[in-house]
Coordinates of C-alpha atoms in Angstrom, one line a residue:
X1 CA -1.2 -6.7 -1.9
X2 CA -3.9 -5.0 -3.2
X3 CA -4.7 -1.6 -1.9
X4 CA -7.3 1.3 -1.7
X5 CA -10.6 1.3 -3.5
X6 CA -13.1 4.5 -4.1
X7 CA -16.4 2.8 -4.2
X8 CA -17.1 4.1 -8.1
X9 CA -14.5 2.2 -9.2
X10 CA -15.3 0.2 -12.8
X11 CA -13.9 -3.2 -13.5
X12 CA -11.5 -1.7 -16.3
X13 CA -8.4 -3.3 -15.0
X14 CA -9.8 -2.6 -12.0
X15 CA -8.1 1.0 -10.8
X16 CA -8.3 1.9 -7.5
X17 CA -7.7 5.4 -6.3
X18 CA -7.1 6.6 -2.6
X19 CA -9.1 9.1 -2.8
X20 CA -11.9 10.4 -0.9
X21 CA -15.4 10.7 -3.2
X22 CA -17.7 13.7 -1.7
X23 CA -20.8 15.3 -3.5
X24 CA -20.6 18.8 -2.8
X25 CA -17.9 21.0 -4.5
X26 CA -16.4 24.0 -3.4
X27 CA -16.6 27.3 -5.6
X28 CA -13.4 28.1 -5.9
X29 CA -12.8 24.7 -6.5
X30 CA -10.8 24.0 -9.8
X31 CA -11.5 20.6 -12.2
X32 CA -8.3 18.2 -12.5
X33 CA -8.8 16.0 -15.5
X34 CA -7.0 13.7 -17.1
X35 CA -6.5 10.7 -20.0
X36 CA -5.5 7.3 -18.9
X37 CA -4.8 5.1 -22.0
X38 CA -4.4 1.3 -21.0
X39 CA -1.5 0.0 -23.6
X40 CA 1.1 -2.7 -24.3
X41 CA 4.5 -1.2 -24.5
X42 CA 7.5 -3.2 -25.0
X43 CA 10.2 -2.1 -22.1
X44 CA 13.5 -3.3 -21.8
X45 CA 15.5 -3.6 -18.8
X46 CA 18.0 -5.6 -17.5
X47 CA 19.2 -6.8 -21.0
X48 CA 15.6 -8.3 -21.4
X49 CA 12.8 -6.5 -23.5
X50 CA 9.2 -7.8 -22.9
X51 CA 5.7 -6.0 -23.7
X52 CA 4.3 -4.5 -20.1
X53 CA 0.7 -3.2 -19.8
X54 CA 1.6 0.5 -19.0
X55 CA -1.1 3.8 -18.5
X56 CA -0.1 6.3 -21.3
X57 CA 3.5 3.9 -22.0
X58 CA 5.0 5.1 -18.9
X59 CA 6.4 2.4 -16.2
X60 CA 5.4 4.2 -13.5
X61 CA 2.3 5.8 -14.8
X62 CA 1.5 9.4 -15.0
X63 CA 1.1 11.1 -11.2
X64 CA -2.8 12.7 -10.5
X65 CA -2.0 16.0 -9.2
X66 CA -4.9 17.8 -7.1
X67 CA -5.1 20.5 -4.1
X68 CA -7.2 19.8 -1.5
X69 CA -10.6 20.8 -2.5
X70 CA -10.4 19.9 -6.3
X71 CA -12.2 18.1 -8.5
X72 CA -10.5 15.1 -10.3
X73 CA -11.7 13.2 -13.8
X74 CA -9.8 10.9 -15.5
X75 CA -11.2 9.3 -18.2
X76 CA -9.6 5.3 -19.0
X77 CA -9.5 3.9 -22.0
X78 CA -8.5 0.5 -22.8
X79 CA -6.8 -0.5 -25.9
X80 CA -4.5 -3.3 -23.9
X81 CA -5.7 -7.0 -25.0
X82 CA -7.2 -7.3 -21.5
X83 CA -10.7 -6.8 -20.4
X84 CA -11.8 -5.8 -24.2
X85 CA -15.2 -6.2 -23.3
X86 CA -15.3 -2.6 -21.9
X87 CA -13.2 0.2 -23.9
X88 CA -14.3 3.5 -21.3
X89 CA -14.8 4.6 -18.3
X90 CA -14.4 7.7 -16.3
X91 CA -13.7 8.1 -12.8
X92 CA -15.2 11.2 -11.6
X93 CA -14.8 12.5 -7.7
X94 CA -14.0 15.3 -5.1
X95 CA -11.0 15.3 -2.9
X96 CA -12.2 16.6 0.3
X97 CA -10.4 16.8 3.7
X98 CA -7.2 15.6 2.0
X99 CA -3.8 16.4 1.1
X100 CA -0.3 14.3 0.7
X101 CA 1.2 11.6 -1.1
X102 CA -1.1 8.6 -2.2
X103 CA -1.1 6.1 -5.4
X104 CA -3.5 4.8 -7.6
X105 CA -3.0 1.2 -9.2
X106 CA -4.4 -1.8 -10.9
X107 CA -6.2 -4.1 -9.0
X108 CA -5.1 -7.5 -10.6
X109 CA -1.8 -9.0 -8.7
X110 CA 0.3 -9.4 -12.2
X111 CA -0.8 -5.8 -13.8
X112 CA -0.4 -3.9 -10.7
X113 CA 3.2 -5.1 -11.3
X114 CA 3.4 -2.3 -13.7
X115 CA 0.3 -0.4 -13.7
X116 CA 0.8 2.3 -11.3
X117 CA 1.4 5.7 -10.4
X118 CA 1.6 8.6 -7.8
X119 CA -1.1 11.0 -6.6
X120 CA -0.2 14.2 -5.2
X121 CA -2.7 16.5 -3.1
X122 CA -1.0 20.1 -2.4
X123 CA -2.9 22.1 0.8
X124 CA -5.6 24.3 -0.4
X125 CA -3.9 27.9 -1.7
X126 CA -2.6 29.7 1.1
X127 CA -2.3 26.8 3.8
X128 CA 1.4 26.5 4.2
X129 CA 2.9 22.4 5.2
X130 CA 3.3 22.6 9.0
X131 CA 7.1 21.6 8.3
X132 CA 9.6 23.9 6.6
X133 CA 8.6 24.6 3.2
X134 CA 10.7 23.0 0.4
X135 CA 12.4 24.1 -2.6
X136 CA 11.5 21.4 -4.9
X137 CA 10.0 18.1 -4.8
X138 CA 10.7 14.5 -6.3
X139 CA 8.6 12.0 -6.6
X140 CA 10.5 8.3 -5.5
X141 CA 8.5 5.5 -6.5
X142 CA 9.8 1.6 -5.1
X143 CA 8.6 -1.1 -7.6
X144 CA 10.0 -4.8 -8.8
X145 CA 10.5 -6.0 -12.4
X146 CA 10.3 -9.9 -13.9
X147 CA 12.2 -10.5 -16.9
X148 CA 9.5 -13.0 -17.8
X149 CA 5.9 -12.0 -18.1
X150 CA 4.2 -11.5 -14.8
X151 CA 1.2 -13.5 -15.8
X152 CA 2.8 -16.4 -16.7
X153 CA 5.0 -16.1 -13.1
X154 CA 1.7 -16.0 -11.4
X155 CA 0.2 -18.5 -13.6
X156 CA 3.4 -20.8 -13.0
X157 CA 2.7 -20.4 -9.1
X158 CA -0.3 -21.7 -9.1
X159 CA 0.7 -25.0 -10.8
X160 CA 3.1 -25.4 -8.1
X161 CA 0.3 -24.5 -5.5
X162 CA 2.9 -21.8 -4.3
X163 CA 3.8 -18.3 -4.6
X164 CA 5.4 -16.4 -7.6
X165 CA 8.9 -16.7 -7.9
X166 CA 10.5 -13.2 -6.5
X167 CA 11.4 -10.3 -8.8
X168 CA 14.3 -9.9 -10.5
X169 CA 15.3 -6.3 -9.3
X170 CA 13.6 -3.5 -7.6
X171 CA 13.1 0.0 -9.4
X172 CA 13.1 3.7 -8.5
X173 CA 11.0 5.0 -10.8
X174 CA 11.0 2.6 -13.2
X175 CA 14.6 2.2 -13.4
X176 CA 16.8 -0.7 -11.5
X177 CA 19.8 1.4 -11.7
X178 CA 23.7 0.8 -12.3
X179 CA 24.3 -2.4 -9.9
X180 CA 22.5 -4.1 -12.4
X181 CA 23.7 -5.0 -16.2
X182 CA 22.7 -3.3 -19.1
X183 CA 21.2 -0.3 -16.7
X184 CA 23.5 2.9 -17.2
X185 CA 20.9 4.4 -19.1
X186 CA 17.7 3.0 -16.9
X187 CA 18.8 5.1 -14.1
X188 CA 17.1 7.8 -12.2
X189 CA 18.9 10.5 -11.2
X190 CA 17.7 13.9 -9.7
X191 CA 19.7 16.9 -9.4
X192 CA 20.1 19.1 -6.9
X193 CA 21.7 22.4 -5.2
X194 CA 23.7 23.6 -2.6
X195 CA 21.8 24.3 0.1
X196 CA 18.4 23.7 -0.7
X197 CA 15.7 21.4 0.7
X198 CA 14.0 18.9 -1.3
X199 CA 10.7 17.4 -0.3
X200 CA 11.0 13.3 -1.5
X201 CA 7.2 11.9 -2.1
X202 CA 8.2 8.0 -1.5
X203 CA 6.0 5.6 -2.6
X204 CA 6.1 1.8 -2.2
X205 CA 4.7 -0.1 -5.4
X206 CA 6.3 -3.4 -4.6
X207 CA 4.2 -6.4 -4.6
X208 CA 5.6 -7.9 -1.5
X209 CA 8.4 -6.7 0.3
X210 CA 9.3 -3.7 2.9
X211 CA 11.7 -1.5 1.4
X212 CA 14.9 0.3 3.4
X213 CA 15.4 3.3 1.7
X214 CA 18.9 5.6 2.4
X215 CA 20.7 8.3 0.7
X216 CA 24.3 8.3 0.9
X217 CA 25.7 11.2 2.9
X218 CA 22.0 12.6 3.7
X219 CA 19.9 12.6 6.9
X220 CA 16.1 12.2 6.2
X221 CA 13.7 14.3 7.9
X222 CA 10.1 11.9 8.3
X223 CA 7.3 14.3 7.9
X224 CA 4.6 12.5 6.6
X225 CA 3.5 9.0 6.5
X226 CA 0.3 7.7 3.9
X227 CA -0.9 11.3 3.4
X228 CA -1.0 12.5 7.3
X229 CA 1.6 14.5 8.8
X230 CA 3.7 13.3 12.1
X231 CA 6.0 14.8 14.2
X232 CA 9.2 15.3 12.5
X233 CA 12.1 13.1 13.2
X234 CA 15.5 12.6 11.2
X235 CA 16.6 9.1 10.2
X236 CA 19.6 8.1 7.9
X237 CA 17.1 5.2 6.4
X238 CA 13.3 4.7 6.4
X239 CA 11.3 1.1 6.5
X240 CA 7.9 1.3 4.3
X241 CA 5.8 -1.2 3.7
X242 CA 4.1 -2.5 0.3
X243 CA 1.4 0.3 -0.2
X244 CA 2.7 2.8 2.6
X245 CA 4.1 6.6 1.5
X246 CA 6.8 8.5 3.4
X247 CA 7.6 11.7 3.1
X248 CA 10.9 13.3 3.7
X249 CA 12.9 16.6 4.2
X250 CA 16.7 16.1 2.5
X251 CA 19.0 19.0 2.6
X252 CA 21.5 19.5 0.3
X253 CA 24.1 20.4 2.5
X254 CA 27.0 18.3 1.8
X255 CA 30.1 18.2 -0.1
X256 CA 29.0 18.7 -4.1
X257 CA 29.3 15.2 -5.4
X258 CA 27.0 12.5 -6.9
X259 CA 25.4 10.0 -4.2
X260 CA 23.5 6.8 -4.6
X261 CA 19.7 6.8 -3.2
X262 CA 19.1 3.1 -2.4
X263 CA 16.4 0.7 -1.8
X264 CA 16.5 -3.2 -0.4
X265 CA 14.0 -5.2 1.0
X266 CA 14.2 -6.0 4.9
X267 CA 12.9 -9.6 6.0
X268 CA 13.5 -10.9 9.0
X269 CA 11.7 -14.4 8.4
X270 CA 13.1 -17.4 6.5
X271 CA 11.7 -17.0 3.4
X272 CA 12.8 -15.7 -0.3
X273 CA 13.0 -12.2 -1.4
X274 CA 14.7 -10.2 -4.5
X275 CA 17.7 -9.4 -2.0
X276 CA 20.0 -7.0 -4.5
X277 CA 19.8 -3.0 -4.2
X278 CA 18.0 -0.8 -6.5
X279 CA 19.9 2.4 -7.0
X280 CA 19.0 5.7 -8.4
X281 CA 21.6 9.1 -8.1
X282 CA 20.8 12.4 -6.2
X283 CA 23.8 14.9 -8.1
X284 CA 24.7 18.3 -7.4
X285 CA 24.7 20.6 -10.0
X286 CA 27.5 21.2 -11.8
X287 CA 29.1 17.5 -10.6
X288 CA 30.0 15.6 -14.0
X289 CA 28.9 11.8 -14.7
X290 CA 32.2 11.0 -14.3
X291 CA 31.9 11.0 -10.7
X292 CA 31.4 7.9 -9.3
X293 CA 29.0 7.9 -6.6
X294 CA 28.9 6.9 -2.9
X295 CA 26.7 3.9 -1.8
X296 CA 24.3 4.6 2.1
X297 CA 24.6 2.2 4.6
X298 CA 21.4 0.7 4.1
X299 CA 20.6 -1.4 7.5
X300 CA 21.1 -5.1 7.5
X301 CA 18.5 -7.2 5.2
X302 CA 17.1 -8.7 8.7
X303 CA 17.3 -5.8 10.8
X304 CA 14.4 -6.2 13.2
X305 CA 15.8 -4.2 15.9
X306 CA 16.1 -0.8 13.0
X307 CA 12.3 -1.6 11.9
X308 CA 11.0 -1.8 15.6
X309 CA 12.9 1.3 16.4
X310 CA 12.2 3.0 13.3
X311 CA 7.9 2.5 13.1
X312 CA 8.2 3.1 17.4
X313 CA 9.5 6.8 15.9
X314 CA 6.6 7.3 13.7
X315 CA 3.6 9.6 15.2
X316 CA 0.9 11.5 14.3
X317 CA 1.1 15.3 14.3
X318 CA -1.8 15.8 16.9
X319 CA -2.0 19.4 16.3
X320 CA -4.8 22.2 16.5
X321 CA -5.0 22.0 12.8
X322 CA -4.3 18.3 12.5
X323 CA -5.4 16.1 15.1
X324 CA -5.2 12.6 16.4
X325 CA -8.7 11.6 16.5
X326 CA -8.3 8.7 18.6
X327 CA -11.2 6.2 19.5
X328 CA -11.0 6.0 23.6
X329 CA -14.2 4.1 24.1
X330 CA -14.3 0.7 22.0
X331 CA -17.7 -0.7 20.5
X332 CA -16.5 -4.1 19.4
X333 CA -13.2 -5.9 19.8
X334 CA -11.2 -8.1 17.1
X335 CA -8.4 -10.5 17.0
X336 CA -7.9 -11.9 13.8
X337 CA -4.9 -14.3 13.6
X338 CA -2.8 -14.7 10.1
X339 CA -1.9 -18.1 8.8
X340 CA -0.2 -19.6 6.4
X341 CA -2.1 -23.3 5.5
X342 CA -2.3 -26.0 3.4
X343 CA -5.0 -27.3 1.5
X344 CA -5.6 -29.9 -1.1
X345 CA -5.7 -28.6 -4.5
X346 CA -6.1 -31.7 -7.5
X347 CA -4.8 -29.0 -10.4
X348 CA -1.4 -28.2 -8.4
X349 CA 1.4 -30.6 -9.5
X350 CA 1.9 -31.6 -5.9
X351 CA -1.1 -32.1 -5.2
X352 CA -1.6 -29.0 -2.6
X353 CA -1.4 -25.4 -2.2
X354 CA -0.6 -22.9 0.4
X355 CA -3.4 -21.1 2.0
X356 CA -3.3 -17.8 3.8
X357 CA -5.8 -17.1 6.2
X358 CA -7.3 -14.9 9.2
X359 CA -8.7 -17.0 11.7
X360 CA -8.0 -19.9 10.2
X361 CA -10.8 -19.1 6.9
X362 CA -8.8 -18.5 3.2
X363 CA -11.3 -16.1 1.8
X364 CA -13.2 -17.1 -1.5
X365 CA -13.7 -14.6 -4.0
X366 CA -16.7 -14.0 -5.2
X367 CA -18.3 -13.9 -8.7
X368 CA -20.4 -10.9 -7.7
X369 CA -19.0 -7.6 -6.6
X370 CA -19.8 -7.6 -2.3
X371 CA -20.3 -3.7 -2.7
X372 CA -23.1 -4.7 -5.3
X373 CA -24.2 -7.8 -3.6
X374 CA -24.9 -5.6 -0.4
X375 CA -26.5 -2.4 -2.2
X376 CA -29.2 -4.6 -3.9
X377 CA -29.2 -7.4 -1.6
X378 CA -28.2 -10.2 -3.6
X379 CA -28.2 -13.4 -1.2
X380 CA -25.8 -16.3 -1.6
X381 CA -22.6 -14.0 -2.3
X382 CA -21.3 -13.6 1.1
X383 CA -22.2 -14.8 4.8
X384 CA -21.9 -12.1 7.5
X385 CA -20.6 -14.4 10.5
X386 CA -17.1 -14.1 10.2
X387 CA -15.8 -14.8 13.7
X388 CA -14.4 -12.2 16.1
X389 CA -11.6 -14.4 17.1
X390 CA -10.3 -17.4 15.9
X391 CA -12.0 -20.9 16.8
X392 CA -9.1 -22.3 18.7
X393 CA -6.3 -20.4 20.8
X394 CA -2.9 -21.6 20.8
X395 CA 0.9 -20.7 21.5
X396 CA 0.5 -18.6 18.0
X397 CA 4.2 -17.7 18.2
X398 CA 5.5 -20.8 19.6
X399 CA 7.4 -23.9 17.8
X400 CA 6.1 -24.2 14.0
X401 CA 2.9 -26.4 13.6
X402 CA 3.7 -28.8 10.8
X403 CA 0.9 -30.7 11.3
X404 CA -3.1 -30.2 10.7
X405 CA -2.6 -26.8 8.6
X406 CA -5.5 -27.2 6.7
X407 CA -8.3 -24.0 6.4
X408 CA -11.6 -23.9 5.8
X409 CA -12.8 -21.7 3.2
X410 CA -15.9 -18.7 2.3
X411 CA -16.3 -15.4 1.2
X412 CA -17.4 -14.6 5.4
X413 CA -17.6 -11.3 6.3
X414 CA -17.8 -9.1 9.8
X415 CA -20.9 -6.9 10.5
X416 CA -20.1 -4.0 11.8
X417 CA -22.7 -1.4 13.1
X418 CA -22.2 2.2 11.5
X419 CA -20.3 4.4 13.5
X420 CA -19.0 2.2 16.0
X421 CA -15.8 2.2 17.3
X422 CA -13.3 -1.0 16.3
X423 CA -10.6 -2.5 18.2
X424 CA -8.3 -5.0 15.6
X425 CA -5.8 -6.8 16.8
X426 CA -3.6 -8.4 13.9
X427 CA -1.8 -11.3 15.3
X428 CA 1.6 -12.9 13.4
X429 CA 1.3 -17.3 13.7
X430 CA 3.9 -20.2 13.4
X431 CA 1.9 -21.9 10.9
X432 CA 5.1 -23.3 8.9
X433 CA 6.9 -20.3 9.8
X434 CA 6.3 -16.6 11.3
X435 CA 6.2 -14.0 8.6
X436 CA 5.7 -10.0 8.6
X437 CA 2.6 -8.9 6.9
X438 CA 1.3 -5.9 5.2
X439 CA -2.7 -4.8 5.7
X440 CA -5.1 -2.1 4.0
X441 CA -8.3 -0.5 5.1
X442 CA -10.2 0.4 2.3
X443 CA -11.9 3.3 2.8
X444 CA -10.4 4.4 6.0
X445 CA -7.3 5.6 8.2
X446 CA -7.0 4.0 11.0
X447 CA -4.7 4.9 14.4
X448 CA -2.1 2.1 15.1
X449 CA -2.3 2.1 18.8
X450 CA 0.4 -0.8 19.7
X451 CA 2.8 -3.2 17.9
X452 CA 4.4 -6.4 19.9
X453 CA 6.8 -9.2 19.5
X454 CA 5.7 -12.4 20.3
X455 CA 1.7 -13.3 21.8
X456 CA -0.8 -10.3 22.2
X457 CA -1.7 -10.1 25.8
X458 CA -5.4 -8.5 26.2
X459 CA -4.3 -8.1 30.1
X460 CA -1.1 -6.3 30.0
X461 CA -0.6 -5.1 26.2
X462 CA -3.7 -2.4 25.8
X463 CA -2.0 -0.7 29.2
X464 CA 1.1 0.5 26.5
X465 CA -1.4 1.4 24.0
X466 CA -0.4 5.1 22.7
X467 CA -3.7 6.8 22.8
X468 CA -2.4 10.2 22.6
X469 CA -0.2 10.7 19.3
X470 CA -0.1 7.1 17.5
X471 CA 0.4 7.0 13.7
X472 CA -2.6 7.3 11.2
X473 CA -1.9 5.2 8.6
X474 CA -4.0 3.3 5.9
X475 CA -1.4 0.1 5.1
X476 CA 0.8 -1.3 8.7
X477 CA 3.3 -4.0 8.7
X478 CA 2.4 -6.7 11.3
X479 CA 6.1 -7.5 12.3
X480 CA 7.2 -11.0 12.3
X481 CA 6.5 -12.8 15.3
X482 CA 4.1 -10.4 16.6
X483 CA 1.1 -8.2 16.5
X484 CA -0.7 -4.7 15.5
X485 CA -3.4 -3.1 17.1
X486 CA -4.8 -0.7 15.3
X487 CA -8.2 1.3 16.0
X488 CA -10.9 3.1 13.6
X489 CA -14.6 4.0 13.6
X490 CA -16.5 2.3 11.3
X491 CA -18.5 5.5 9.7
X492 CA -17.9 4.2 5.7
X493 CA -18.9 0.9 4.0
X494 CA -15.7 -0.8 2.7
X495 CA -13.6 -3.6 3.1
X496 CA -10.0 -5.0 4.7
X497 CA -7.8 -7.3 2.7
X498 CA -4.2 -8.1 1.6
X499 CA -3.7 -11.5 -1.1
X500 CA -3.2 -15.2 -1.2
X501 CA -7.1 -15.5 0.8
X502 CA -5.7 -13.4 3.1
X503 CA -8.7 -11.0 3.8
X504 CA -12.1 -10.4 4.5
X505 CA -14.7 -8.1 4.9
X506 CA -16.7 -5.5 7.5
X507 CA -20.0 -4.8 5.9
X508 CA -20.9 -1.3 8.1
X509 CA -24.8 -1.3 8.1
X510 CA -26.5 1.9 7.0
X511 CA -27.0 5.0 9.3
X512 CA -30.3 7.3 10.4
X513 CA -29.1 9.9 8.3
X514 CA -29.3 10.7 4.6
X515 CA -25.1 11.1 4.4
X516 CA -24.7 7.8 6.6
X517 CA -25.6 5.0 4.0
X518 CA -23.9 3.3 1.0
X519 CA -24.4 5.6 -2.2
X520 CA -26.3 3.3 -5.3
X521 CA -23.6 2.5 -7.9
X522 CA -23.0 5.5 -10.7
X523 CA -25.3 5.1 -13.8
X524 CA -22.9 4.2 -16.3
X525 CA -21.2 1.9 -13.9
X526 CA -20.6 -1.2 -15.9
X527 CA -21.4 -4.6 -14.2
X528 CA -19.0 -6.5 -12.3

């Protein structure tokens, strides 16, 4: 699922950064630049070697650090077989009002698959984290890895009119760790001291599946969640989403020894996933390799009672310093429902395809960029009457429809006026089968308000709303079976989507004042 655009963001690859792009810059401010050099690298893991597109040859790619307050440049350059028709461009923006763990990555499904890396955005100098301060810091980054090439996975997919075939392991940083063969030496480890703190920057990179996340013999403190800081709460595992970031406190504060960190996907639906435990090993100093480590007792793969009770923990600060800015009043009211169709599709061996869809519309992509189509108003690239709700209420939760899953189809989008308040409500369907689902706001945090098993009910379900504390996020989980509501106000012109046709689009019109409309596209922007 594709996540997080900036809106001066080139077509090279296609990187998207989460980061927030300001005019003015501070005095003190320092400049943060770096060289991103697209290239093929040949990478071997689990006893298969294949060339990966990789940014500078490291799977993960290098991690953007920043302070809040900075300047950041990076200049790409693109000597990978893809996209040859542009060779440069340079990204060039302000972090303002920021500071935590985000990612960048590439926007196509198969090289986001290895195209990827960390941000990190310390406090501005001399404002302390509002959690105890850590000795050190690690950054943890979840991904997947295909022996075969990604491409061709995707490519074979859509012959079948299905989706790709599931990874064949999961990676902490890179590596898949010693479960798997030929991985002693693709393992990460991370050492660490007696009684010391260590800040874990956890990052989820997967393409598709929720994560658990455990380290053996360690509580985890939770103090932030996709770059906003929550009330502190320890957990022996976290949940996070494709796209979400956790950070946690873990003391070092048991017996000296070496101890498996661990990572498995949790799915509580009948489908597929790349089921086997990526490992990596936290090792006190001074503890030879000899020592064979001990596994965490990572929940149960279909644990939905742990993921409820786990995201019911999460909430936002709400602090003098940091607070929860929550919309009370609503402008406009959503319920988009999430499907799973099937359509006729002559090139598909079968014959058909599966669909995705909100409100019953698979979203077409365009040939021309809606950020550009909008700016210059370029008519016949989009329709703005995506509906509010869907066209025809039913038991969404109930017994599977098997019958009549066909979608219509559009690049339909939802006006929104500027600076209004949005209510979303995200609703799970039985179309074939219920399913979780991860979303991203582009361009926005948003307050998750509720979460539901089962059918949303607009009578009863708003009155257990949190409107005090809620978790700001900018990726949720809709849990299987059930629903999200999540609020925002809709002061930046940008766009919600996750893969498959399953997304769409708020175009927020322009405001009265000279900050509150869409900026024209940089100069040496090249086109779309």
């Amino acid at each position: 699922m594709a996540m997080g655009k900036i809106l001066s963001s080139g077509p090279i690859l296609r990187f998207l950064l989460y980061l927030v792009a300001l005019v003015s810059l501070p005095a003190d401010a320092a400049v943060k630049r770096y060289q991103f050099d697209v290239q093929v690298k040949n990478v071997s893991r689990l006893c298969h070697a294949k060339p990966i597109v990789t940014v500078n040859g490291m799977f993960p790619g290098p991690t953007i650090y920043a302070r809040d307050g900075d300047r950041v440049v990076i200049n790409v350059t693109n000597y990978a077989q893809y996209n040859m028709s542009i060779h440069c461009y340079t990204y060039d923006f302000n972090v303002t009002g920021q500071r935590g763990t985000l990612w960048w990555h590439a926007h196509i499904f198969w090289l986001r698959a290895t195209v990827y890396g960390a941000i990190v955005i310390m406090p501005k100098q001399g404002t302390p984290f509002p959690f105890p301060q850590p000795d050190r810091e690690t950054n943890i980054v979840l991904g997947e890895w295909w022996n075969n090439d990604v491409e061709e996975v995707v490519k074979q997919g859509n012959k079948l009119g299905l989706p790709p075939n599931t990874s064949d392991a999961h990676t902490i940083n890179g590596k898949p760790g010693p479960l798997f063969p030929c991985s002693e030496k693709h393992t990460f480890a991370m050492e660490v001291e007696q009684g010391k703190t260590y800040l874990l920057r956890i990052i989820n990179a997967a393409l598709n599946d929720e994560l658990f996340f455990a380290v053996a013999g360690h509580n985890m403190t939770v103090v932030e969640i996709d770059a906003v800081y929550t009330k502190p709460f320890t957990t022996q595992a976290i949940l996070i989403a494709p796209g979400q970031t956790t950070n946690v406190l873990v003391q070092a504060n048991q017996a000296p020894g070496r101890y498996f960190m661990a990572a498995r996907p949790f799915m509580d639906a009948p489908l597929t996933v790349d089921n086997k435990t990526a490992t990596a090993i936290l090792q006190y100093k001074g503890i030879p390799n000899t020592i064979l480590p001990i596994l965490p007792k990572l929940p149960l793969p279909n644990d939905t009672a742990f993921a409820l009770s786990y995201n019911a923990k999460l909430r936002s600060l709400n602090s003098p310093l940091y607070p929860a800015n929550v919309p009370l009043k609503v402008d406009r009211r959503l319920f988009y429902t999430i499907g799973l169709g099937i359509n006729p599709c002559p090139t598909c061996l079968n014959g058909t395809r599966l669909s995705a869809s909100l409100n019953n519309i698979t979203f077409v992509m365009p040939h021309i960029g809606l950020l550009q189509a909008h700016y210059f108003n370029i008519r016949g690239v989009y329709t703005a009457d995506f509906p509010d709700r869907p066209p025809q209420p039913f038991n969404y939760t109930g017994a599977p429809l098997t019958a009549n899953l066909g979608t219509t189809s559009g690049t339909r989008l939802s006006k929104i006026a500027f600076n209004s308040t949005v209510e979303l409500v995200l609703q799970d369907t039985n179309l074939q089968t219920v399913e979780s689902h991860p979303f991203h706001l582009h361009g926005y945090n948003f307050l998750v308000v509720g979460t539901g098993i089962g059918n949303f009910d607009p009578a009863k379900d708003p009155a257990k709303f949190n409107l005090v504390d809620p978790p700001e996020r900018n990726t949720v989980g809709v849990p299987t079976g059930g629903w999200t509501a999540i609020r925002f106000r809709a002061d930046n012109p940008d766009k919600l989507h996750t893969g498959w046709g399953l997304k769409t689009a708020f175009v927020v019109e322009n405001g009265k004042g000279p900050d509150q409309s869409i900026l024209p596209p940089p100069k040496d922007l090249p086109p779309c």
